PDB file of C-alpha atoms in Angstrom:
ATOM      1  CA  GLN A   1     -60.807 -25.610 -30.708  1.00  0.00           C
ATOM      2  CA  VAL A   2     -58.917 -22.705 -29.200  1.00  0.00           C
ATOM      3  CA  GLN A   3     -58.337 -19.435 -31.008  1.00  0.00           C
ATOM      4  CA  LEU A   4     -55.539 -17.006 -30.170  1.00  0.00           C
ATOM      5  CA  VAL A   5     -55.805 -13.424 -31.396  1.00  0.00           C
ATOM      6  CA  GLU A   6     -52.823 -11.084 -31.128  1.00  0.00           C
ATOM      7  CA  SER A   7     -52.718  -7.319 -31.274  1.00  0.00           C
ATOM      8  CA  GLY A   8     -50.257  -4.512 -30.722  1.00  0.00           C
ATOM      9  CA  GLY A   9     -47.558  -4.933 -33.332  1.00  0.00           C
ATOM     10  CA  GLY A  10     -46.236  -2.117 -35.469  1.00  0.00           C
ATOM     11  CA  LEU A  11     -43.296   0.064 -36.401  1.00  0.00           C
ATOM     12  CA  VAL A  12     -41.160   1.602 -33.677  1.00  0.00           C
ATOM     13  CA  GLN A  13     -37.797   3.352 -33.546  1.00  0.00           C
ATOM     14  CA  PRO A  14     -34.809   1.756 -31.813  1.00  0.00           C
ATOM     15  CA  GLY A  15     -35.042   2.301 -28.096  1.00  0.00           C
ATOM     16  CA  GLY A  16     -38.815   2.517 -28.226  1.00  0.00           C
ATOM     17  CA  SER A  17     -41.502   0.339 -26.671  1.00  0.00           C
ATOM     18  CA  LEU A  18     -44.412  -1.773 -27.813  1.00  0.00           C
ATOM     19  CA  ARG A  19     -46.945  -3.910 -25.998  1.00  0.00           C
ATOM     20  CA  LEU A  20     -48.326  -7.077 -27.543  1.00  0.00           C
ATOM     21  CA  SER A  21     -51.515  -8.688 -26.307  1.00  0.00           C
ATOM     22  CA  CYS A  22     -53.064 -12.075 -26.958  1.00  0.00           C
ATOM     23  CA  ALA A  23     -56.512 -13.342 -26.042  1.00  0.00           C
ATOM     24  CA  ALA A  24     -57.483 -17.009 -26.037  1.00  0.00           C
ATOM     25  CA  SER A  25     -61.061 -18.039 -26.708  1.00  0.00           C
ATOM     26  CA  GLY A  26     -63.079 -21.107 -27.651  1.00  0.00           C
ATOM     27  CA  ARG A  27     -63.438 -24.428 -25.857  1.00  0.00           C
ATOM     28  CA  ILE A  28     -60.994 -23.963 -22.989  1.00  0.00           C
ATOM     29  CA  PHE A  29     -60.934 -25.943 -19.769  1.00  0.00           C
ATOM     30  CA  SER A  30     -57.484 -24.913 -18.642  1.00  0.00           C
ATOM     31  CA  ILE A  31     -54.335 -23.330 -20.030  1.00  0.00           C
ATOM     32  CA  ASN A  32     -50.980 -24.665 -18.852  1.00  0.00           C
ATOM     33  CA  THR A  33     -48.515 -22.289 -20.461  1.00  0.00           C
ATOM     34  CA  MET A  34     -48.877 -19.130 -22.511  1.00  0.00           C
ATOM     35  CA  GLY A  35     -46.056 -17.419 -24.281  1.00  0.00           C
ATOM     36  CA  TRP A  36     -44.554 -15.614 -27.209  1.00  0.00           C
ATOM     37  CA  TYR A  37     -42.325 -16.782 -30.032  1.00  0.00           C
ATOM     38  CA  ARG A  38     -40.896 -14.825 -32.929  1.00  0.00           C
ATOM     39  CA  GLN A  39     -39.625 -15.525 -36.405  1.00  0.00           C
ATOM     40  CA  ALA A  40     -37.383 -13.184 -38.358  1.00  0.00           C
ATOM     41  CA  PRO A  41     -36.975 -13.478 -42.141  1.00  0.00           C
ATOM     42  CA  GLY A  42     -34.753 -16.405 -43.018  1.00  0.00           C
ATOM     43  CA  LYS A  43     -34.581 -17.636 -39.443  1.00  0.00           C
ATOM     44  CA  GLU A  44     -36.299 -20.308 -37.416  1.00  0.00           C
ATOM     45  CA  ARG A  45     -39.048 -19.538 -34.955  1.00  0.00           C
ATOM     46  CA  GLU A  46     -37.603 -18.939 -31.500  1.00  0.00           C
ATOM     47  CA  LEU A  47     -38.935 -18.660 -27.985  1.00  0.00           C
ATOM     48  CA  VAL A  48     -39.174 -15.135 -26.581  1.00  0.00           C
ATOM     49  CA  ALA A  49     -40.878 -15.736 -23.244  1.00  0.00           C
ATOM     50  CA  PHE A  50     -43.431 -18.004 -21.633  1.00  0.00           C
ATOM     51  CA  THR A  51     -45.236 -18.257 -18.356  1.00  0.00           C
ATOM     52  CA  SER A  52     -46.725 -21.209 -16.543  1.00  0.00           C
ATOM     53  CA  ILE A  53     -48.474 -21.516 -13.206  1.00  0.00           C
ATOM     54  CA  SER A  54     -45.168 -21.691 -11.384  1.00  0.00           C
ATOM     55  CA  SER A  55     -42.548 -19.995 -13.526  1.00  0.00           C
ATOM     56  CA  THR A  56     -41.671 -17.409 -16.123  1.00  0.00           C
ATOM     57  CA  ASN A  57     -38.838 -17.771 -18.618  1.00  0.00           C
ATOM     58  CA  TYR A  58     -37.184 -15.439 -21.092  1.00  0.00           C
ATOM     59  CA  ALA A  59     -34.764 -15.815 -23.945  1.00  0.00           C
ATOM     60  CA  GLY A  60     -31.393 -14.416 -23.031  1.00  0.00           C
ATOM     61  CA  SER A  61     -31.594 -11.824 -25.792  1.00  0.00           C
ATOM     62  CA  VAL A  62     -34.684 -10.165 -24.289  1.00  0.00           C
ATOM     63  CA  LYS A  63     -34.113 -10.641 -20.564  1.00  0.00           C
ATOM     64  CA  GLY A  64     -34.277  -7.314 -18.772  1.00  0.00           C
ATOM     65  CA  ARG A  65     -36.026  -5.609 -21.694  1.00  0.00           C
ATOM     66  CA  PHE A  66     -39.217  -7.622 -22.157  1.00  0.00           C
ATOM     67  CA  THR A  67     -41.821  -8.506 -19.539  1.00  0.00           C
ATOM     68  CA  ILE A  68     -44.497 -11.153 -19.953  1.00  0.00           C
ATOM     69  CA  SER A  69     -47.705 -11.012 -17.942  1.00  0.00           C
ATOM     70  CA  ARG A  70     -50.760 -13.204 -17.827  1.00  0.00           C
ATOM     71  CA  ASP A  71     -54.342 -12.803 -16.690  1.00  0.00           C
ATOM     72  CA  ASN A  72     -55.652 -16.277 -15.940  1.00  0.00           C
ATOM     73  CA  ALA A  73     -59.214 -15.096 -15.381  1.00  0.00           C
ATOM     74  CA  LYS A  74     -59.343 -13.551 -18.854  1.00  0.00           C
ATOM     75  CA  ASN A  75     -57.096 -16.084 -20.633  1.00  0.00           C
ATOM     76  CA  THR A  76     -54.835 -13.333 -21.900  1.00  0.00           C
ATOM     77  CA  VAL A  77     -51.100 -12.849 -22.093  1.00  0.00           C
ATOM     78  CA  SER A  78     -49.173  -9.674 -22.826  1.00  0.00           C
ATOM     79  CA  LEU A  79     -45.598  -8.854 -23.722  1.00  0.00           C
ATOM     80  CA  GLN A  80     -44.218  -5.448 -22.799  1.00  0.00           C
ATOM     81  CA  MET A  81     -41.202  -4.776 -24.973  1.00  0.00           C
ATOM     82  CA  ASN A  82     -38.855  -1.950 -23.989  1.00  0.00           C
ATOM     83  CA  SER A  83     -35.506  -0.769 -25.348  1.00  0.00           C
ATOM     84  CA  LEU A  84     -36.310  -2.361 -28.681  1.00  0.00           C
ATOM     85  CA  LYS A  85     -33.487  -3.099 -31.089  1.00  0.00           C
ATOM     86  CA  PRO A  86     -33.483  -3.649 -34.856  1.00  0.00           C
ATOM     87  CA  GLU A  87     -32.703  -7.318 -34.213  1.00  0.00           C
ATOM     88  CA  ASP A  88     -36.058  -7.634 -32.431  1.00  0.00           C
ATOM     89  CA  THR A  89     -37.752  -7.198 -35.805  1.00  0.00           C
ATOM     90  CA  ALA A  90     -39.844 -10.299 -36.482  1.00  0.00           C
ATOM     91  CA  VAL A  91     -43.330 -11.714 -36.642  1.00  0.00           C
ATOM     92  CA  TYR A  92     -44.383 -12.431 -33.069  1.00  0.00           C
ATOM     93  CA  TYR A  93     -46.651 -15.397 -32.383  1.00  0.00           C
ATOM     94  CA  CYS A  94     -48.745 -16.079 -29.319  1.00  0.00           C
ATOM     95  CA  ASN A  95     -48.703 -19.658 -28.084  1.00  0.00           C
ATOM     96  CA  ALA A  96     -50.833 -21.574 -25.599  1.00  0.00           C
ATOM     97  CA  LEU A  97     -50.860 -25.111 -24.276  1.00  0.00           C
ATOM     98  CA  ALA A  98     -54.491 -25.777 -23.449  1.00  0.00           C
ATOM     99  CA  ASN A  99     -57.078 -28.501 -23.007  1.00  0.00           C
ATOM    100  CA  ASN A 100     -60.852 -28.442 -23.309  1.00  0.00           C
ATOM    101  CA  ARG A 101     -61.991 -30.870 -20.613  1.00  0.00           C
ATOM    102  CA  TYR A 102     -61.002 -32.163 -17.205  1.00  0.00           C
ATOM    103  CA  GLN A 103     -57.847 -34.308 -17.521  1.00  0.00           C
ATOM    104  CA  GLY A 104     -57.978 -33.816 -21.260  1.00  0.00           C
ATOM    105  CA  THR A 105     -54.953 -33.835 -23.512  1.00  0.00           C
ATOM    106  CA  TYR A 106     -53.125 -30.551 -23.782  1.00  0.00           C
ATOM    107  CA  ASN A 107     -52.708 -29.290 -27.332  1.00  0.00           C
ATOM    108  CA  ASN A 108     -50.464 -26.579 -28.709  1.00  0.00           C
ATOM    109  CA  TYR A 109     -52.177 -23.551 -30.260  1.00  0.00           C
ATOM    110  CA  TRP A 110     -50.790 -20.606 -32.229  1.00  0.00           C
ATOM    111  CA  GLY A 111     -51.985 -17.156 -33.114  1.00  0.00           C
ATOM    112  CA  GLN A 112     -51.771 -15.746 -36.626  1.00  0.00           C
ATOM    113  CA  GLY A 113     -48.776 -13.561 -35.794  1.00  0.00           C
ATOM    114  CA  THR A 114     -48.230  -9.828 -35.556  1.00  0.00           C
ATOM    115  CA  GLN A 115     -45.402  -7.919 -37.202  1.00  0.00           C
ATOM    116  CA  VAL A 116     -42.966  -5.932 -35.085  1.00  0.00           C
ATOM    117  CA  THR A 117     -40.518  -3.732 -36.983  1.00  0.00           C
ATOM    118  CA  VAL A 118     -37.787  -1.784 -35.208  1.00  0.00           C
ATOM    119  CA  SER A 119     -36.251   0.746 -37.545  1.00  0.00           C
ATOM    120  CA  SER A 120     -35.286   4.391 -37.727  1.00  0.00           C
TER     121      SER A 120
END
């Protein structure tokens, strides 16, 4: 099993910044992609950003404001969020596609979520 633990959420004023971090632990052989999703009240969970070995992708609504970074040696991923808006308010979930042995099946793992609230 793989565990993902997030940290860094909180309350911030519009225009402010927050940094989310996520650490993966457990039986890990390799991680293909790591990323962040979010879910606002009454809405479906949506992709924010993810990074693989060869590419990084962002949702259009956060492009230019958010930056995802990954440390492969430490199995961590971070999300630097700048110029935050009230519509960024949501529970943010870390996600990883990982396997636990050579040529093993990749499974999808989720963190418990961390609340980000943007309000004055």
